[in-house]
Amino acid sequence: NATVTVCHSQSSNLAEITRSADVLVAAVGRPRLITAEMVKPGAVVIDVGINREGDKLVGDVDFEPLTKVASAITPVPGGIGPLTIA
């Protein structure tokens, strides 16, 4: 009984849509696009994105602030990447 919603980085009501998600999968290709204010408390966040900021790898979600909001979150690097390779 899930409703799947697909957005892109330019969706006009992106924050409103992401705040309604129980499970949020971010695969946008824009570093730290999804912020803590965009996520419902207790949501599960799956960060599929991998971006380079200087010599550091980061995901599409702003990981540290989201750890205080999400009930579970995948890290970048080390989250989804190894599953993709497997």
CSV table of N, CA, C and O in Angstrom, one decimal:
chain,number,residue,atom,x,y,z
A,1,ASN,N,0.8,-1.2,0.0
A,1,ASN,CA,0.0,0.0,0.0
A,1,ASN,C,0.9,1.3,0.0
A,1,ASN,O,0.5,2.2,0.7
A,2,ALA,N,1.9,1.2,-0.7
A,2,ALA,CA,2.8,2.4,-0.8
A,2,ALA,C,2.5,3.3,-2.0
A,2,ALA,O,2.1,2.7,-3.0
A,3,THR,N,2.7,4.5,-1.8
A,3,THR,CA,2.6,5.5,-3.0
A,3,THR,C,4.0,5.9,-3.3
A,3,THR,O,4.7,6.5,-2.4
A,4,VAL,N,4.4,5.8,-4.5
A,4,VAL,CA,5.7,6.1,-4.9
A,4,VAL,C,5.7,7.5,-5.6
A,4,VAL,O,4.9,7.6,-6.6
A,5,THR,N,6.5,8.4,-5.2
A,5,THR,CA,6.5,9.7,-5.9
A,5,THR,C,7.9,10.0,-6.4
A,5,THR,O,8.9,9.7,-5.6
A,6,VAL,N,8.0,10.4,-7.6
A,6,VAL,CA,9.3,10.7,-8.2
A,6,VAL,C,9.5,12.2,-8.4
A,6,VAL,O,8.5,12.9,-8.9
A,7,CYS,N,10.6,12.8,-8.0
A,7,CYS,CA,10.9,14.2,-8.1
A,7,CYS,C,12.2,14.4,-8.7
A,7,CYS,O,13.0,13.4,-8.9
A,8,HIS,N,12.5,15.6,-9.1
A,8,HIS,CA,13.9,15.9,-9.5
A,8,HIS,C,14.3,17.2,-8.8
A,8,HIS,O,13.6,17.8,-8.0
A,9,SER,N,15.6,17.6,-9.0
A,9,SER,CA,16.2,18.7,-8.2
A,9,SER,C,15.4,20.0,-8.4
A,9,SER,O,15.5,20.9,-7.6
A,10,GLN,N,14.7,20.2,-9.5
A,10,GLN,CA,14.0,21.4,-9.8
A,10,GLN,C,12.5,21.4,-9.5
A,10,GLN,O,11.8,22.3,-9.9
A,11,SER,N,12.1,20.3,-8.9
A,11,SER,CA,10.6,20.2,-8.5
A,11,SER,C,10.3,21.4,-7.6
A,11,SER,O,11.0,21.7,-6.7
A,12,SER,N,9.2,22.1,-8.0
A,12,SER,CA,8.9,23.4,-7.3
A,12,SER,C,8.5,23.1,-5.8
A,12,SER,O,8.8,24.0,-5.0
A,13,ASN,N,8.0,22.0,-5.5
A,13,ASN,CA,7.6,21.8,-4.1
A,13,ASN,C,8.4,20.6,-3.5
A,13,ASN,O,7.8,19.8,-2.7
A,14,LEU,N,9.7,20.5,-3.8
A,14,LEU,CA,10.5,19.4,-3.4
A,14,LEU,C,10.5,19.2,-1.9
A,14,LEU,O,10.3,18.1,-1.4
A,15,ALA,N,10.7,20.2,-1.1
A,15,ALA,CA,10.7,20.1,0.4
A,15,ALA,C,9.4,19.6,0.9
A,15,ALA,O,9.4,18.7,1.8
A,16,GLU,N,8.3,20.0,0.4
A,16,GLU,CA,7.0,19.6,0.8
A,16,GLU,C,6.8,18.1,0.6
A,16,GLU,O,6.3,17.3,1.4
A,17,ILE,N,7.3,17.7,-0.6
A,17,ILE,CA,7.1,16.3,-1.0
A,17,ILE,C,8.0,15.4,-0.1
A,17,ILE,O,7.6,14.3,0.4
A,18,THR,N,9.3,15.8,0.0
A,18,THR,CA,10.2,15.0,0.8
A,18,THR,C,9.8,14.9,2.3
A,18,THR,O,10.0,13.8,2.9
A,19,ARG,N,9.2,15.9,2.8
A,19,ARG,CA,8.8,15.9,4.2
A,19,ARG,C,7.6,15.0,4.4
A,19,ARG,O,7.3,14.6,5.6
A,20,SER,N,6.9,14.6,3.4
A,20,SER,CA,5.8,13.6,3.5
A,20,SER,C,6.3,12.2,3.4
A,20,SER,O,5.4,11.3,3.7
A,21,ALA,N,7.5,11.9,3.1
A,21,ALA,CA,8.0,10.5,2.8
A,21,ALA,C,8.3,9.8,4.1
A,21,ALA,O,9.0,10.4,5.0
A,22,ASP,N,7.9,8.5,4.2
A,22,ASP,CA,8.4,7.7,5.3
A,22,ASP,C,9.7,7.1,5.0
A,22,ASP,O,10.6,6.8,5.8
A,23,VAL,N,9.9,6.8,3.7
A,23,VAL,CA,11.2,6.3,3.2
A,23,VAL,C,11.6,7.2,2.0
A,23,VAL,O,10.9,7.4,1.1
A,24,LEU,N,12.8,7.8,2.1
A,24,LEU,CA,13.3,8.8,1.1
A,24,LEU,C,14.5,8.2,0.5
A,24,LEU,O,15.5,7.9,1.2
A,25,VAL,N,14.5,8.1,-0.8
A,25,VAL,CA,15.7,7.6,-1.6
A,25,VAL,C,16.2,8.8,-2.4
A,25,VAL,O,15.5,9.3,-3.2
A,26,ALA,N,17.4,9.2,-2.1
A,26,ALA,CA,18.0,10.4,-2.8
A,26,ALA,C,19.0,9.9,-3.8
A,26,ALA,O,20.0,9.2,-3.4
A,27,ALA,N,18.8,10.1,-5.1
A,27,ALA,CA,19.7,9.8,-6.2
A,27,ALA,C,19.6,10.9,-7.2
A,27,ALA,O,19.2,10.8,-8.3
A,28,VAL,N,20.1,12.1,-6.8
A,28,VAL,CA,20.0,13.3,-7.5
A,28,VAL,C,21.3,13.7,-8.3
A,28,VAL,O,21.2,14.2,-9.3
A,29,GLY,N,22.4,13.4,-7.6
A,29,GLY,CA,23.7,13.8,-8.2
A,29,GLY,C,24.0,15.3,-7.8
A,29,GLY,O,24.8,15.9,-8.5
A,30,ARG,N,23.5,15.8,-6.7
A,30,ARG,CA,23.8,17.1,-6.2
A,30,ARG,C,24.2,17.0,-4.8
A,30,ARG,O,23.4,16.6,-4.0
A,31,PRO,N,25.4,17.4,-4.4
A,31,PRO,CA,25.9,17.2,-3.1
A,31,PRO,C,25.0,17.9,-2.0
A,31,PRO,O,24.7,19.1,-2.2
A,32,ARG,N,24.6,17.2,-1.0
A,32,ARG,CA,23.9,17.7,0.2
A,32,ARG,C,22.6,18.4,-0.2
A,32,ARG,O,22.3,19.4,0.5
A,33,LEU,N,22.0,18.1,-1.2
A,33,LEU,CA,20.7,18.7,-1.7
A,33,LEU,C,19.6,18.6,-0.6
A,33,LEU,O,18.9,19.5,-0.3
A,34,ILE,N,19.5,17.4,0.0
A,34,ILE,CA,18.5,17.1,0.9
A,34,ILE,C,19.0,17.5,2.3
A,34,ILE,O,19.9,16.9,2.8
A,35,THR,N,18.3,18.4,3.0
A,35,THR,CA,18.7,18.9,4.3
A,35,THR,C,17.8,18.4,5.3
A,35,THR,O,16.7,17.8,5.0
A,36,ALA,N,18.1,18.6,6.6
A,36,ALA,CA,17.3,18.1,7.7
A,36,ALA,C,15.9,18.7,7.7
A,36,ALA,O,15.0,18.0,8.1
A,37,GLU,N,15.8,19.9,7.3
A,37,GLU,CA,14.4,20.5,7.2
A,37,GLU,C,13.5,19.9,6.2
A,37,GLU,O,12.3,20.1,6.2
A,38,MET,N,14.1,19.1,5.3
A,38,MET,CA,13.3,18.5,4.2
A,38,MET,C,12.9,17.1,4.5
A,38,MET,O,12.3,16.4,3.7
A,39,VAL,N,13.2,16.6,5.7
A,39,VAL,CA,12.9,15.2,6.0
A,39,VAL,C,12.0,15.1,7.3
A,39,VAL,O,12.2,15.8,8.3
A,40,LYS,N,11.0,14.3,7.2
A,40,LYS,CA,10.1,14.1,8.3
A,40,LYS,C,10.8,13.3,9.4
A,40,LYS,O,11.6,12.4,9.2
A,41,PRO,N,10.7,13.8,10.7
A,41,PRO,CA,11.3,13.1,11.8
A,41,PRO,C,10.9,11.6,11.8
A,41,PRO,O,9.7,11.2,11.6
A,42,GLY,N,11.9,10.7,11.9
A,42,GLY,CA,11.7,9.3,12.0
A,42,GLY,C,11.7,8.6,10.6
A,42,GLY,O,11.6,7.4,10.5
A,43,ALA,N,11.9,9.4,9.5
A,43,ALA,CA,11.9,8.8,8.2
A,43,ALA,C,13.2,8.0,8.0
A,43,ALA,O,14.2,8.2,8.7
A,44,VAL,N,13.2,7.0,7.1
A,44,VAL,CA,14.4,6.3,6.7
A,44,VAL,C,14.9,7.0,5.5
A,44,VAL,O,14.2,7.2,4.5
A,45,VAL,N,16.2,7.3,5.5
A,45,VAL,CA,16.8,8.0,4.3
A,45,VAL,C,17.9,7.1,3.7
A,45,VAL,O,18.8,6.7,4.4
A,46,ILE,N,17.7,6.8,2.4
A,46,ILE,CA,18.7,6.0,1.7
A,46,ILE,C,19.4,6.9,0.7
A,46,ILE,O,18.7,7.4,-0.3
A,47,ASP,N,20.7,7.2,0.9
A,47,ASP,CA,21.4,8.1,0.0
A,47,ASP,C,22.2,7.3,-1.0
A,47,ASP,O,23.2,6.6,-0.7
A,48,VAL,N,21.7,7.4,-2.3
A,48,VAL,CA,22.3,6.6,-3.4
A,48,VAL,C,23.4,7.5,-4.1
A,48,VAL,O,24.3,7.0,-4.8
A,49,GLY,N,23.3,8.8,-3.9
A,49,GLY,CA,24.2,9.7,-4.6
A,49,GLY,C,25.7,9.6,-4.1
A,49,GLY,O,25.9,9.3,-2.9
A,50,ILE,N,26.6,9.9,-5.0
A,50,ILE,CA,28.0,10.0,-4.6
A,50,ILE,C,28.6,11.2,-5.4
A,50,ILE,O,28.5,11.3,-6.6
A,51,ASN,N,29.1,12.1,-4.6
A,51,ASN,CA,29.6,13.4,-5.2
A,51,ASN,C,31.0,13.7,-4.5
A,51,ASN,O,31.2,13.3,-3.4
A,52,ARG,N,31.8,14.3,-5.3
A,52,ARG,CA,33.1,14.7,-4.8
A,52,ARG,C,33.1,16.2,-4.4
A,52,ARG,O,32.7,17.0,-5.2
A,53,GLU,N,33.5,16.5,-3.2
A,53,GLU,CA,33.7,17.9,-2.7
A,53,GLU,C,35.2,18.0,-2.4
A,53,GLU,O,35.6,17.5,-1.3
A,54,GLY,N,36.0,18.5,-3.3
A,54,GLY,CA,37.4,18.5,-3.1
A,54,GLY,C,37.9,17.1,-3.2
A,54,GLY,O,37.7,16.4,-4.1
A,55,ASP,N,38.6,16.6,-2.1
A,55,ASP,CA,39.0,15.2,-2.1
A,55,ASP,C,38.1,14.4,-1.1
A,55,ASP,O,38.5,13.3,-0.7
A,56,LYS,N,36.9,14.9,-0.8
A,56,LYS,CA,36.0,14.1,0.1
A,56,LYS,C,34.8,13.7,-0.7
A,56,LYS,O,34.3,14.4,-1.6
A,57,LEU,N,34.3,12.5,-0.4
A,57,LEU,CA,33.1,12.0,-1.0
A,57,LEU,C,31.9,12.3,-0.1
A,57,LEU,O,32.0,12.0,1.1
A,58,VAL,N,30.9,12.8,-0.7
A,58,VAL,CA,29.6,13.1,0.1
A,58,VAL,C,28.4,12.6,-0.7
A,58,VAL,O,28.5,12.4,-1.9
A,59,GLY,N,27.3,12.5,-0.1
A,59,GLY,CA,26.1,12.0,-0.7
A,59,GLY,C,25.2,13.2,-1.2
A,59,GLY,O,25.6,14.3,-1.1
A,60,ASP,N,24.0,12.8,-1.5
A,60,ASP,CA,23.0,13.8,-1.9
A,60,ASP,C,22.3,14.4,-0.7
A,60,ASP,O,21.5,15.3,-0.9
A,61,VAL,N,22.5,13.8,0.5
A,61,VAL,CA,21.9,14.3,1.7
A,61,VAL,C,22.9,14.9,2.6
A,61,VAL,O,24.1,14.4,2.6
A,62,ASP,N,22.6,15.8,3.4
A,62,ASP,CA,23.5,16.5,4.4
A,62,ASP,C,23.5,15.6,5.6
A,62,ASP,O,22.7,15.7,6.5
A,63,PHE,N,24.4,14.6,5.6
A,63,PHE,CA,24.4,13.5,6.5
A,63,PHE,C,24.4,13.8,8.0
A,63,PHE,O,23.5,13.4,8.7
A,64,GLU,N,25.3,14.6,8.5
A,64,GLU,CA,25.4,14.9,9.9
A,64,GLU,C,24.1,15.4,10.5
A,64,GLU,O,23.6,14.9,11.5
A,65,PRO,N,23.5,16.5,10.0
A,65,PRO,CA,22.3,17.0,10.5
A,65,PRO,C,21.1,16.0,10.4
A,65,PRO,O,20.3,16.0,11.3
A,66,LEU,N,21.1,15.2,9.4
A,66,LEU,CA,20.1,14.2,9.2
A,66,LEU,C,20.1,13.1,10.2
A,66,LEU,O,19.1,12.5,10.5
A,67,THR,N,21.3,12.8,10.8
A,67,THR,CA,21.4,11.8,11.8
A,67,THR,C,20.5,12.1,13.0
A,67,THR,O,20.1,11.2,13.7
A,68,LYS,N,20.2,13.4,13.2
A,68,LYS,CA,19.4,13.8,14.3
A,68,LYS,C,17.9,13.7,14.0
A,68,LYS,O,17.1,13.8,14.9
A,69,VAL,N,17.5,13.6,12.7
A,69,VAL,CA,16.1,13.6,12.3
A,69,VAL,C,15.7,12.2,11.9
A,69,VAL,O,14.6,11.8,12.2
A,70,ALA,N,16.5,11.5,11.1
A,70,ALA,CA,16.1,10.3,10.5
A,70,ALA,C,16.2,9.1,11.5
A,70,ALA,O,17.1,9.2,12.4
A,71,SER,N,15.3,8.1,11.4
A,71,SER,CA,15.5,7.0,12.2
A,71,SER,C,16.6,6.0,11.8
A,71,SER,O,17.2,5.3,12.6
A,72,ALA,N,16.9,6.1,10.5
A,72,ALA,CA,18.0,5.4,9.9
A,72,ALA,C,18.4,6.1,8.6
A,72,ALA,O,17.6,6.7,7.9
A,73,ILE,N,19.7,6.0,8.4
A,73,ILE,CA,20.3,6.7,7.2
A,73,ILE,C,21.5,6.0,6.7
A,73,ILE,O,22.3,5.5,7.5
A,74,THR,N,21.7,5.9,5.4
A,74,THR,CA,22.9,5.3,4.9
A,74,THR,C,24.0,6.3,4.7
A,74,THR,O,23.8,7.4,4.2
A,75,PRO,N,25.2,5.9,5.0
A,75,PRO,CA,26.4,6.9,4.9
A,75,PRO,C,26.9,6.9,3.4
A,75,PRO,O,26.7,5.9,2.7
A,76,VAL,N,27.6,7.9,3.1
A,76,VAL,CA,28.4,8.0,1.9
A,76,VAL,C,29.8,8.5,2.3
A,76,VAL,O,29.9,9.5,2.9
A,77,PRO,N,30.8,7.7,2.0
A,77,PRO,CA,30.8,6.4,1.3
A,77,PRO,C,30.5,5.3,2.3
A,77,PRO,O,30.5,5.5,3.5
A,78,GLY,N,30.3,4.1,1.8
A,78,GLY,CA,30.2,2.9,2.6
A,78,GLY,C,28.7,2.4,2.8
A,78,GLY,O,28.5,1.4,3.5
A,79,GLY,N,27.7,3.1,2.2
A,79,GLY,CA,26.4,2.7,2.4
A,79,GLY,C,25.9,1.8,1.3
A,79,GLY,O,26.1,0.6,1.3
A,80,ILE,N,25.3,2.4,0.3
A,80,ILE,CA,24.7,1.7,-0.9
A,80,ILE,C,25.8,1.3,-1.8
A,80,ILE,O,25.6,0.2,-2.5
A,81,GLY,N,26.9,2.0,-1.9
A,81,GLY,CA,28.0,1.7,-2.9
A,81,GLY,C,28.4,0.2,-2.9
A,81,GLY,O,28.4,-0.4,-3.9
A,82,PRO,N,28.7,-0.4,-1.7
A,82,PRO,CA,29.1,-1.8,-1.7
A,82,PRO,C,28.0,-2.7,-2.2
A,82,PRO,O,28.3,-3.7,-2.8
A,83,LEU,N,26.8,-2.4,-2.0
A,83,LEU,CA,25.7,-3.2,-2.5
A,83,LEU,C,25.6,-3.1,-4.0
A,83,LEU,O,25.3,-4.1,-4.6
A,84,THR,N,25.8,-2.0,-4.5
A,84,THR,CA,25.8,-1.8,-6.0
A,84,THR,C,26.9,-2.7,-6.6
A,84,THR,O,26.7,-3.3,-7.6
A,85,ILE,N,28.1,-2.7,-6.0
A,85,ILE,CA,29.2,-3.5,-6.5
A,85,ILE,C,28.9,-5.0,-6.4
A,85,ILE,O,29.2,-5.8,-7.3
A,86,ALA,N,28.2,-5.4,-5.3
A,86,ALA,CA,27.9,-6.8,-5.1
A,86,ALA,C,26.9,-7.3,-6.1
A,86,ALA,O,26.9,-8.4,-6.6
